[in-house]
Tab-separated table of C-alpha atoms and ligand atoms in Angstrom:
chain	number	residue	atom	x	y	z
A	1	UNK	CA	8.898	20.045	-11.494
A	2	UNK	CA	9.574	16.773	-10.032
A	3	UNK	CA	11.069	14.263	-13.351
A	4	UNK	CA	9.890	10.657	-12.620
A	5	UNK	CA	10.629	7.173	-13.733
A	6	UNK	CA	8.455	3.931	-13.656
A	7	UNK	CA	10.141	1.217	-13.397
A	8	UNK	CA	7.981	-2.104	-14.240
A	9	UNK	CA	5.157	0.199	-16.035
A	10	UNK	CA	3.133	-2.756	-17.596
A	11	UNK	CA	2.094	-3.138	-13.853
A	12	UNK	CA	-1.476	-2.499	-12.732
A	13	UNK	CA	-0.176	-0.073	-10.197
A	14	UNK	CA	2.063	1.840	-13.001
A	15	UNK	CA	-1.062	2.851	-14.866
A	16	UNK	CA	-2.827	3.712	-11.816
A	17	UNK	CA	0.582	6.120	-11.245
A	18	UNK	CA	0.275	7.103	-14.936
A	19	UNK	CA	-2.763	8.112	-14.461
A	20	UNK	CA	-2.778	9.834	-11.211
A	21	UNK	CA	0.842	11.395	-12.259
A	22	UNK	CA	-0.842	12.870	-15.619
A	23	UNK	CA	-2.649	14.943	-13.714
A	24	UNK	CA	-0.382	16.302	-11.118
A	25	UNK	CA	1.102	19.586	-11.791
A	26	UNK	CA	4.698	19.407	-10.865
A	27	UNK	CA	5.258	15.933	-11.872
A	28	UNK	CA	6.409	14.876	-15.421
A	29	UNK	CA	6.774	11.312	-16.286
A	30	UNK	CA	10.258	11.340	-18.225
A	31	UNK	CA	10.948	7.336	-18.005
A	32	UNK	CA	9.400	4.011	-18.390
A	33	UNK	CA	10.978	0.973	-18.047
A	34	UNK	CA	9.843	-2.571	-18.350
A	35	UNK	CA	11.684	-5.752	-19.641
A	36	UNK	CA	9.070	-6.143	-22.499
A	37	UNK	CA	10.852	-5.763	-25.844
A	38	UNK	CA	12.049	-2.360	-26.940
A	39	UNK	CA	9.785	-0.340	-29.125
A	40	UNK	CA	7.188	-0.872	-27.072
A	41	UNK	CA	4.420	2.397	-25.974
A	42	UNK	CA	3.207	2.128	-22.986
A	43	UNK	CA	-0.316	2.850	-24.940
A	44	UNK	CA	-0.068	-0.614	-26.605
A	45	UNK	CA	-0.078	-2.168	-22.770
A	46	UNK	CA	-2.623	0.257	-21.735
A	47	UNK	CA	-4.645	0.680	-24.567
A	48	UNK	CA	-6.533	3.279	-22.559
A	49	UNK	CA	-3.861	6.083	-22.577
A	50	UNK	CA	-3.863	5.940	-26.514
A	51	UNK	CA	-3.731	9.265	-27.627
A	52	UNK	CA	-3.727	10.471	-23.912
A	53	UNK	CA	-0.095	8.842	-23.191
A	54	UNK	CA	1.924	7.456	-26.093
A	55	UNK	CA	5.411	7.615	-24.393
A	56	UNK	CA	7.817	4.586	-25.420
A	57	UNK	CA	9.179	2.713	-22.651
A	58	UNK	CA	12.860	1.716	-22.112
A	59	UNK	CA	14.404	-1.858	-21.962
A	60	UNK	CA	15.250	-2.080	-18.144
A	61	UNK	CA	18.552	-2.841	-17.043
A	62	UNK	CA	20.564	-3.695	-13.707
A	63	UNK	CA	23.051	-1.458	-14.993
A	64	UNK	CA	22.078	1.504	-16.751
A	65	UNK	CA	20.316	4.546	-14.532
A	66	UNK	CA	18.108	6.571	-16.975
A	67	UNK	CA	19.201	10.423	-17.166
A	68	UNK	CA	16.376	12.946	-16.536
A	69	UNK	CA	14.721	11.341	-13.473
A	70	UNK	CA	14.600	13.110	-9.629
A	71	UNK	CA	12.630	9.807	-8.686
A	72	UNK	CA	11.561	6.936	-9.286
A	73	UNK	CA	8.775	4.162	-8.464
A	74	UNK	CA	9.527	0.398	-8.732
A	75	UNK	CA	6.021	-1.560	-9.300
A	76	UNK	CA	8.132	-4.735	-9.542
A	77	UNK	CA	7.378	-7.744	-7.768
A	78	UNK	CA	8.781	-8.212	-4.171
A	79	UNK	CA	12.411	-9.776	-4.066
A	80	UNK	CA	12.668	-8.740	-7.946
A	81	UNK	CA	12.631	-5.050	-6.526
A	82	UNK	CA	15.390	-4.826	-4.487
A	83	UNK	CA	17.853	-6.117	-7.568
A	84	UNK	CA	17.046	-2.589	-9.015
A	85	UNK	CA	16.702	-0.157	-6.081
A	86	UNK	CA	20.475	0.282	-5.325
A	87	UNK	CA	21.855	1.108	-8.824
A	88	UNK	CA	18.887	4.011	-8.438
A	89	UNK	CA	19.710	5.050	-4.958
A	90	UNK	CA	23.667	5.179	-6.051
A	91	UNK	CA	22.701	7.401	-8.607
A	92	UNK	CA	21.479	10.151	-6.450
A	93	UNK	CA	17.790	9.040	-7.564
A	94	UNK	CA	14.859	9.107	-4.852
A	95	UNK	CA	13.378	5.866	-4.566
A	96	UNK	CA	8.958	4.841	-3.793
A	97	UNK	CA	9.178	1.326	-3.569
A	98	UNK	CA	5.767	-0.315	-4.044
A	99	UNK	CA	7.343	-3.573	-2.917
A	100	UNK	CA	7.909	-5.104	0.315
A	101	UNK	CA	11.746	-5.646	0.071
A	102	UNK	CA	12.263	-2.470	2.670
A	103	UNK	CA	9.157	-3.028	4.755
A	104	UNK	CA	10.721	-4.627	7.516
A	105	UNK	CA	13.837	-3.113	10.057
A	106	UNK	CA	14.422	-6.969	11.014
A	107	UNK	CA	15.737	-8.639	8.225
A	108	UNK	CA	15.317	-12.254	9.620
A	109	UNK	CA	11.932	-11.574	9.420
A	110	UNK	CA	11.783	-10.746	5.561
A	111	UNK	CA	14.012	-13.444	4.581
A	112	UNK	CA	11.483	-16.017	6.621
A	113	UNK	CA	8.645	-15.052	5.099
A	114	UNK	CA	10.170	-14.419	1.715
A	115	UNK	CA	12.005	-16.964	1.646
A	116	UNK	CA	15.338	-15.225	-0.225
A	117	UNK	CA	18.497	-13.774	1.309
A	118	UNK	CA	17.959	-9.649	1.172
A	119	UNK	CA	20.631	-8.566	-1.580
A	120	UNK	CA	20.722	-5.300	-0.550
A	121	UNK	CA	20.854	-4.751	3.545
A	122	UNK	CA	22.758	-1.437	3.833
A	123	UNK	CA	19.899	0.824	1.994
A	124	UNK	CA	17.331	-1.641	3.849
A	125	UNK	CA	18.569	0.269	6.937
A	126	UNK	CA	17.752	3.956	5.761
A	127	UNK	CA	14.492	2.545	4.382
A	128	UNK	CA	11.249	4.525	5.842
A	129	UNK	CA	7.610	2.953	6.080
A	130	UNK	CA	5.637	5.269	4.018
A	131	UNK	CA	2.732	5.559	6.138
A	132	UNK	CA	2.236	9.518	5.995
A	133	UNK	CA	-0.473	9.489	9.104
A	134	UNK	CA	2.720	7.823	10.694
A	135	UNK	CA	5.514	8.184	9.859
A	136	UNK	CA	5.231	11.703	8.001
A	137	UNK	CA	8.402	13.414	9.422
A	138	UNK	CA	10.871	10.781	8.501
A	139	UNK	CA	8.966	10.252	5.360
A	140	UNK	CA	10.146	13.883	4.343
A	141	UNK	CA	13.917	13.564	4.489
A	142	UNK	CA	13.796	9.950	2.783
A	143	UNK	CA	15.410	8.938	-0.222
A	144	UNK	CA	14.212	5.246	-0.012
A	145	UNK	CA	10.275	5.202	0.875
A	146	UNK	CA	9.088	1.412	1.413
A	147	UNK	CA	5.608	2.305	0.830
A	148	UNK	CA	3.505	-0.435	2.612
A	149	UNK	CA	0.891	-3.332	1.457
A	150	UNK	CA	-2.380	-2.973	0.600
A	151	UNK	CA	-3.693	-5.013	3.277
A	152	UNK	CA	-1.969	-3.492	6.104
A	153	UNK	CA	-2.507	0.212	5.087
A	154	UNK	CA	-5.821	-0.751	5.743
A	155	UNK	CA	-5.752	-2.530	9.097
A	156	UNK	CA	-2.988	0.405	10.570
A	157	UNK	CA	-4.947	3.471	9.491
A	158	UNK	CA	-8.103	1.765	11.134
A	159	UNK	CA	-6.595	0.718	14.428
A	160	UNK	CA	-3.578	3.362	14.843
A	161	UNK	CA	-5.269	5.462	16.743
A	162	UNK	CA	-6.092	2.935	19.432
A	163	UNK	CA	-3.108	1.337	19.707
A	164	UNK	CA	-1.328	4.621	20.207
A	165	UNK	CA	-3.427	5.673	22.901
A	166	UNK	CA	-2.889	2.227	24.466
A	167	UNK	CA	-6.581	1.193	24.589
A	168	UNK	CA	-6.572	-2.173	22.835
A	169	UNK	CA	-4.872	-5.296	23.675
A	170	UNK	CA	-2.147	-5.960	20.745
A	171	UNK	CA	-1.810	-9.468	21.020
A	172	UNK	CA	-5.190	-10.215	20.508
A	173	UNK	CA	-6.445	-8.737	17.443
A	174	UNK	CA	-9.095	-10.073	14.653
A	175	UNK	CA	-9.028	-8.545	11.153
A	176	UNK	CA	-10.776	-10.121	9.002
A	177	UNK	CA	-9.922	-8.653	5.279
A	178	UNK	CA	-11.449	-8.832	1.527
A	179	UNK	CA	-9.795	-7.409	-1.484
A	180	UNK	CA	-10.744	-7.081	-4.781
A	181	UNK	CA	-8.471	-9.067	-7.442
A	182	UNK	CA	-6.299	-6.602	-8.842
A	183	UNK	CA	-4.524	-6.621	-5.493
A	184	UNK	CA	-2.990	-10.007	-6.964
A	185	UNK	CA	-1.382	-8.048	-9.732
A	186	UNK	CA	-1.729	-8.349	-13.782
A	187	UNK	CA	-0.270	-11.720	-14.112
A	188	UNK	CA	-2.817	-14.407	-14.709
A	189	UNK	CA	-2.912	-17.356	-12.227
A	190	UNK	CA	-5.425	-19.899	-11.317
A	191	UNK	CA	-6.539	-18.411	-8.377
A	192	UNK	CA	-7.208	-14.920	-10.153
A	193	UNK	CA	-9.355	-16.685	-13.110
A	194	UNK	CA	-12.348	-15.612	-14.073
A	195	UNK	CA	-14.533	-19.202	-13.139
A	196	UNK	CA	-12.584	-19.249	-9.912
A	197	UNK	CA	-13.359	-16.045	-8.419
A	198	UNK	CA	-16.778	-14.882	-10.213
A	199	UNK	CA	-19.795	-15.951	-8.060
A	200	UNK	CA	-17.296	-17.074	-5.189
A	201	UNK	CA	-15.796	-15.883	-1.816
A	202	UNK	CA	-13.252	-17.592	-0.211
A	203	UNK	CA	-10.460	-17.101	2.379
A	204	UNK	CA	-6.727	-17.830	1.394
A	205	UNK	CA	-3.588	-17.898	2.852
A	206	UNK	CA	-4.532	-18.475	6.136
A	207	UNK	CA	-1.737	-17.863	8.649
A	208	UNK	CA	0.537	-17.622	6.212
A	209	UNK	CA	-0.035	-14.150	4.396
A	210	UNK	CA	3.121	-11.999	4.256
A	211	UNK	CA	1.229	-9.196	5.453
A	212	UNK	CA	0.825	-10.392	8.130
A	213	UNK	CA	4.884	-9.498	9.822
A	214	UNK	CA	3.858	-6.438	8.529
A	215	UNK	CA	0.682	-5.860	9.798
A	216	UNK	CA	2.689	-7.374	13.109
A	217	UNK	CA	5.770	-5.325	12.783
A	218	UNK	CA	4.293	-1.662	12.712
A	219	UNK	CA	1.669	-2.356	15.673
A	220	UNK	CA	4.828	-3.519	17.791
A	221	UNK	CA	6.505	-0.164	16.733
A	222	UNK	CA	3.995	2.029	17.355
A	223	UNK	CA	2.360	0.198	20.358
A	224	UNK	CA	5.882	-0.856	21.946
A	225	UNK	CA	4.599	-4.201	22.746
A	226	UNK	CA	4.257	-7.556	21.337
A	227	UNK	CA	1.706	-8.062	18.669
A	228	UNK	CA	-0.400	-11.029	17.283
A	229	UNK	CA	-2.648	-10.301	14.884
A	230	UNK	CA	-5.727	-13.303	13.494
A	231	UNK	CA	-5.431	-12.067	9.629
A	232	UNK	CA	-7.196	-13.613	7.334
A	233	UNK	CA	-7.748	-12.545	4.180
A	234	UNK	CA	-10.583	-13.081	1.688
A	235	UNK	CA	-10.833	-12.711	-2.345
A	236	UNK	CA	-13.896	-10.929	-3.631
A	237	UNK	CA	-15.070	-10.986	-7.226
A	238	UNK	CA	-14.853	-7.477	-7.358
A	239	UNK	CA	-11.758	-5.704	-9.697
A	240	UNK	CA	-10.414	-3.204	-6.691
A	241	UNK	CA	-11.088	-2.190	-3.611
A	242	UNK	CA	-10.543	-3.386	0.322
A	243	UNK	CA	-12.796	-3.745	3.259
A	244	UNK	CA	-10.938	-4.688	7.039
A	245	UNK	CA	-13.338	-5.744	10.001
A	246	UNK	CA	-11.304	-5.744	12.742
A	247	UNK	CA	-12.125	-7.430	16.281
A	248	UNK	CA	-10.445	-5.913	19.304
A	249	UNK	CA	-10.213	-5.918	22.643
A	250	UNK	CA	-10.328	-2.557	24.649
A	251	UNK	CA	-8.835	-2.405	28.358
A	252	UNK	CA	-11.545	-0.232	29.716
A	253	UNK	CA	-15.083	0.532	29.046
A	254	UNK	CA	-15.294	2.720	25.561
A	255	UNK	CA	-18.527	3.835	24.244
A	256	UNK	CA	-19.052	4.546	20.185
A	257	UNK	CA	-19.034	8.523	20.685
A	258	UNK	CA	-15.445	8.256	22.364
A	259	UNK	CA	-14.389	6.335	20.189
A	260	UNK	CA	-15.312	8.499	16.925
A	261	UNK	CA	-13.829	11.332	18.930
A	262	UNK	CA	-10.202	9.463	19.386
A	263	UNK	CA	-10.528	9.114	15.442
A	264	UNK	CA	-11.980	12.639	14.810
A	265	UNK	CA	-8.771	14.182	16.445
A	266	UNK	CA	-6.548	11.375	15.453
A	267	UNK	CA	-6.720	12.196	11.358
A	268	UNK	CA	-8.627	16.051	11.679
A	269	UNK	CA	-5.195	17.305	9.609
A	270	UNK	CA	-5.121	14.183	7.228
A	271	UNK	CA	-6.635	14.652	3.649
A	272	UNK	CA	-6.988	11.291	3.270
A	273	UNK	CA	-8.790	9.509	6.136
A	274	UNK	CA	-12.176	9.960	6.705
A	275	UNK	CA	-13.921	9.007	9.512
A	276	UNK	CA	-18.079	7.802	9.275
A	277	UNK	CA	-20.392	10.243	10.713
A	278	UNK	CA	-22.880	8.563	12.775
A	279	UNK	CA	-23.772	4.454	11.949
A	280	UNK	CA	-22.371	4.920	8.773
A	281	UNK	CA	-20.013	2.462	8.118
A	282	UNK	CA	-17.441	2.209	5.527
A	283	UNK	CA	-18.067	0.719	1.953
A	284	UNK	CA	-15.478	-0.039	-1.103
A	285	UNK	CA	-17.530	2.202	-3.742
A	286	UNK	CA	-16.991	5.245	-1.509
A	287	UNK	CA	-13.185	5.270	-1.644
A	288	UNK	CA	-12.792	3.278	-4.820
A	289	UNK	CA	-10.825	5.353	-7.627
A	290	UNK	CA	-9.687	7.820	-4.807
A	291	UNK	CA	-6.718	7.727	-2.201
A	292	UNK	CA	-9.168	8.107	0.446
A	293	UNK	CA	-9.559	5.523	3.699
A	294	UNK	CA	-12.619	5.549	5.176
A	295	UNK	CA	-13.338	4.319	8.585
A	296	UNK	CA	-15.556	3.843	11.848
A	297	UNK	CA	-16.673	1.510	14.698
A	298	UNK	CA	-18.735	-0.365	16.822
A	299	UNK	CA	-18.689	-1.159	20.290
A	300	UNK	CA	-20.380	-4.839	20.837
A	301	UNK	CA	-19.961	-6.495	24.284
A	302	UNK	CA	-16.437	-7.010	24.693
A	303	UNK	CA	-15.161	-6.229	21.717
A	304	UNK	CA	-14.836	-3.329	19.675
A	305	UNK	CA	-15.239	-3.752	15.714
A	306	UNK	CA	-13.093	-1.245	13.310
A	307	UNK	CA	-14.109	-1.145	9.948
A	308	UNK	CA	-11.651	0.480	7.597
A	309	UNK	CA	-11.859	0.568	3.557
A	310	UNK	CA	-9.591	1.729	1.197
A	311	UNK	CA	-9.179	1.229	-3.118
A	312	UNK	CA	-5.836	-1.446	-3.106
A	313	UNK	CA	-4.346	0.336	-6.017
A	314	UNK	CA	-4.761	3.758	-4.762
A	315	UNK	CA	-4.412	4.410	-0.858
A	316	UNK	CA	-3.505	0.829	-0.871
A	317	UNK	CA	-0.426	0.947	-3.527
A	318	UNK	CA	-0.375	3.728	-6.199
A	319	UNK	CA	-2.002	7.213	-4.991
A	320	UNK	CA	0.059	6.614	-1.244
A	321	UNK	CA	3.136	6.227	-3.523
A	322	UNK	CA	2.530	9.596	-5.202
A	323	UNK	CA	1.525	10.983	-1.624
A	324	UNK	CA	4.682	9.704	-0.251
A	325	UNK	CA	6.351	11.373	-3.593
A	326	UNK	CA	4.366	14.885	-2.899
A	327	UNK	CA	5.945	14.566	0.926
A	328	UNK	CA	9.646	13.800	0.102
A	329	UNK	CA	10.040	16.595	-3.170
A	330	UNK	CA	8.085	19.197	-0.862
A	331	UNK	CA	4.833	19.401	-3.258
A	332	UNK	CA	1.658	19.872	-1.872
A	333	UNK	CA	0.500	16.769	-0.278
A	334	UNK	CA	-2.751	16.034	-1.642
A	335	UNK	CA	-1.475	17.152	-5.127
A	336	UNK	CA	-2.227	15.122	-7.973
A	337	UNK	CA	-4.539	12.953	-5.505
A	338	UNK	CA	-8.428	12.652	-5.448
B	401	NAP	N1	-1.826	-4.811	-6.899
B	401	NAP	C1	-1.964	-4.200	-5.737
B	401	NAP	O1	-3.085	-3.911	-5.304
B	401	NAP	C2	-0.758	-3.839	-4.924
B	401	NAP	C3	-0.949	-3.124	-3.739
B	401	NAP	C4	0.167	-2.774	-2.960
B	401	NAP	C5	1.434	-3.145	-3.368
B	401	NAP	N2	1.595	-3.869	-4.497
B	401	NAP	C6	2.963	-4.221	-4.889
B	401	NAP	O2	3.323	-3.375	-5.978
B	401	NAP	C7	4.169	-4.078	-6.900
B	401	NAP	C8	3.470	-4.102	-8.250
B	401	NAP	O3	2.226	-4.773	-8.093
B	401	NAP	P1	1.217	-4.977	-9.294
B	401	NAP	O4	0.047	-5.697	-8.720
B	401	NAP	O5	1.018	-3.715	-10.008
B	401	NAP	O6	2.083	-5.995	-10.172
B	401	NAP	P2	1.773	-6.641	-11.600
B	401	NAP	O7	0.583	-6.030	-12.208
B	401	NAP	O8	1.792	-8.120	-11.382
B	401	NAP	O9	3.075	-6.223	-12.417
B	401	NAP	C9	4.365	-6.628	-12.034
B	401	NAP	C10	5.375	-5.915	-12.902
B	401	NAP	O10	6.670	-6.456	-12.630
B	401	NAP	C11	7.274	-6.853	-13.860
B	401	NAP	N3	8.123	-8.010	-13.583
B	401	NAP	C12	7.726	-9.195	-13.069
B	401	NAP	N4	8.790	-9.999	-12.906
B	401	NAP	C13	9.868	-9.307	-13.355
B	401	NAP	C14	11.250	-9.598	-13.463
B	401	NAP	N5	11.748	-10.776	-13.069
B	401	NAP	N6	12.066	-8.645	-13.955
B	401	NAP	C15	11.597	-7.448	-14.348
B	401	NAP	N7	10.263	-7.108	-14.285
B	401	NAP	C16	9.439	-8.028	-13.788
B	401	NAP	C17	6.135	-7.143	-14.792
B	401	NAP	O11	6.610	-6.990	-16.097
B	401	NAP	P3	6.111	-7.805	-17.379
B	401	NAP	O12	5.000	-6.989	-17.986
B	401	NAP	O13	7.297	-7.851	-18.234
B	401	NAP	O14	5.650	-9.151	-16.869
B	401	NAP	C18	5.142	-6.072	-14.379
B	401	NAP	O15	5.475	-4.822	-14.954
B	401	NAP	C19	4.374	-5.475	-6.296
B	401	NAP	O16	5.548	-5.487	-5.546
B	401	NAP	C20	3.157	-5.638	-5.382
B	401	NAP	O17	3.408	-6.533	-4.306
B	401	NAP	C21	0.527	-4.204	-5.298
């Protein structure tokens, strides 16, 4: 039985661990903590788990490591997270965390595009992107797992295969992304309002999106070349859920059947990536709720379109964090998951 703590549970993605934790067999939720005021259940945040999931959650503290815990996840907002990840990591404590603090190897690139000095560079260094279909090996002996965005666990699953097989040209990719709002987190803002986002699409953040050295980083690493991705993301009035069309270049000739086949092989061990049988194409309300990502594509002329969809909270944030968990305590992988 692997004991687990929450750390920031009145976030969206802590419920979405709550609930996919409550269900897992060798998992036990044995701490909450969240700097709301003490006394506080976790059922009067989510008033959903009332009389499902009462448990009071702790005051969180810098200082003070709860007893009881094998591991922890930290839904706290990037460069908030990594003021809490050492004292866990000190304590002998595994670490899943859903920020981006120990995304990137080059630190000069997360302090540009976050904008803070990284407090805590040493445990930065034994962090490992928890991209199972990737990075599954390392992902097992970690005690730090930076499990990635929402955004780019899309994008990689979708064009991993061909960028690995060195088909593509990486510096000239077009992904093209819309996400459902939750992916901007609980806290009300303008741009997540109600009369702002119902009966409207728009793009934001164009060229500037912090996923995008992400997105950037991991393509270099696992296509050992330089990268330039065109992201640019798009809010949908939908609660959850993410669809990536991507736009690619191929260096030869590749027809649709090869390159379902490079995908069939790619992921024919992984639970969680399905590829489209014939034209299908991927939608939102077929992966929504689940941890799976669903993808295909389309040869057109001369480019090549990958379509890729995944549920932000779950493949995209919360169910890969408890996948990542399964892989590091040695649990079944898929345990716990839908
Ligand atoms: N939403 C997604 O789809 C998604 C996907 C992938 C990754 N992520 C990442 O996962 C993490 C959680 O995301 P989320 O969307 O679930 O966030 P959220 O709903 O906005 O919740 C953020 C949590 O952080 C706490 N918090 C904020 N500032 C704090 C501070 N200064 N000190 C202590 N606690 C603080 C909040 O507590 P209070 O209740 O006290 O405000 C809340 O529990 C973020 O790093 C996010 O980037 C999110």
């Amino acid at each position: 039985m692997t004991k687990v703590g929450i750390v920031g549970a009145t976030a969206y993605t802590s419920l979405e661990l709550i609930k996919t934790l409550l269900r897992h067999p060798d998992a036990e939720i044995t701490y909450l903590g969240t700097r709301q005021e003490t006394g506080i259940r976790i059922s009067d945040v989510f008033t959903v788990l009332t009389k499902t999931f009462d448990m009071p959650c702790s005051q969180l503290s810098k200082n003070d490591v709860p007893k009881d815990v094998d591991l922890v996840f930290i839904t706290l907002p990037p460069t908030i997270s990594m003021q809490y990840v050492p004292q866990f990591l000190d304590a002998g404590i595994k670490v899943v965390d859903l920020s981006a603090d120990y995304r990137f190897k080059e630190i000069s690139v997360y302090e540009k595009w976050y904008k803070v000095k990284h407090s805590d560079p040493s445990h930065l260094k034994t962090a490992v992107y928890g991209l199972p279909e990737l990075f599954r090996e390392k992902i097992k002996g970690a005690t730090l797992v930076a499990n990635p965005g929402c955004y780019p666990t899309s994008a990689l699953l979708g064009l991993a295969p061909l960028i690995q097989k060195n088909l593509i040209y990486n510096d000239d990719i077009i992904i093209d992304a819309k996400s459902g709002i939750s992916g901007s987190g609980r806290e009300p803002k303008e741009s997540t309002h109600y009369c702002e986002r119902n009966e409207n699409l728009e793009a934001y953040n164009v060229g500037v999106h912090r996923h995008t050295p992400e997105i950037e980083s991991i393509i270099s690493l696992i296509g050992n070349s330089d990268t330039f991705v065109y992201f640019t993301p798009h809010l949908i009035p939908m609660n959850r859920g993410i669809l990536c069309s991507m736009y690619v270049k191929t260096k030869k000739k590749i027809t649709n059947e090869e390159i379902r086949d490079l995908f069939n092989d790619f992921y024919a061990r992984e639970p969680f990536v399905r590829v489209c049988s014939d034209d299908k194409l991927p939608k939102i309300k077929d992966v929504v709720n689940t941890n799976t990502c669903e993808i295909s594509a389309k040869v057109l002329g001369e480019r090549t379109i990958i379509f890729s969809s995944i549920d932000n909270l779950m493949k995209g944030a919360s169910g890969q964090a408890v996948q990542n968990m399964n892989i590091m305590c040695g649990h079944r992988e898929t345990m716990g998951l839908l």
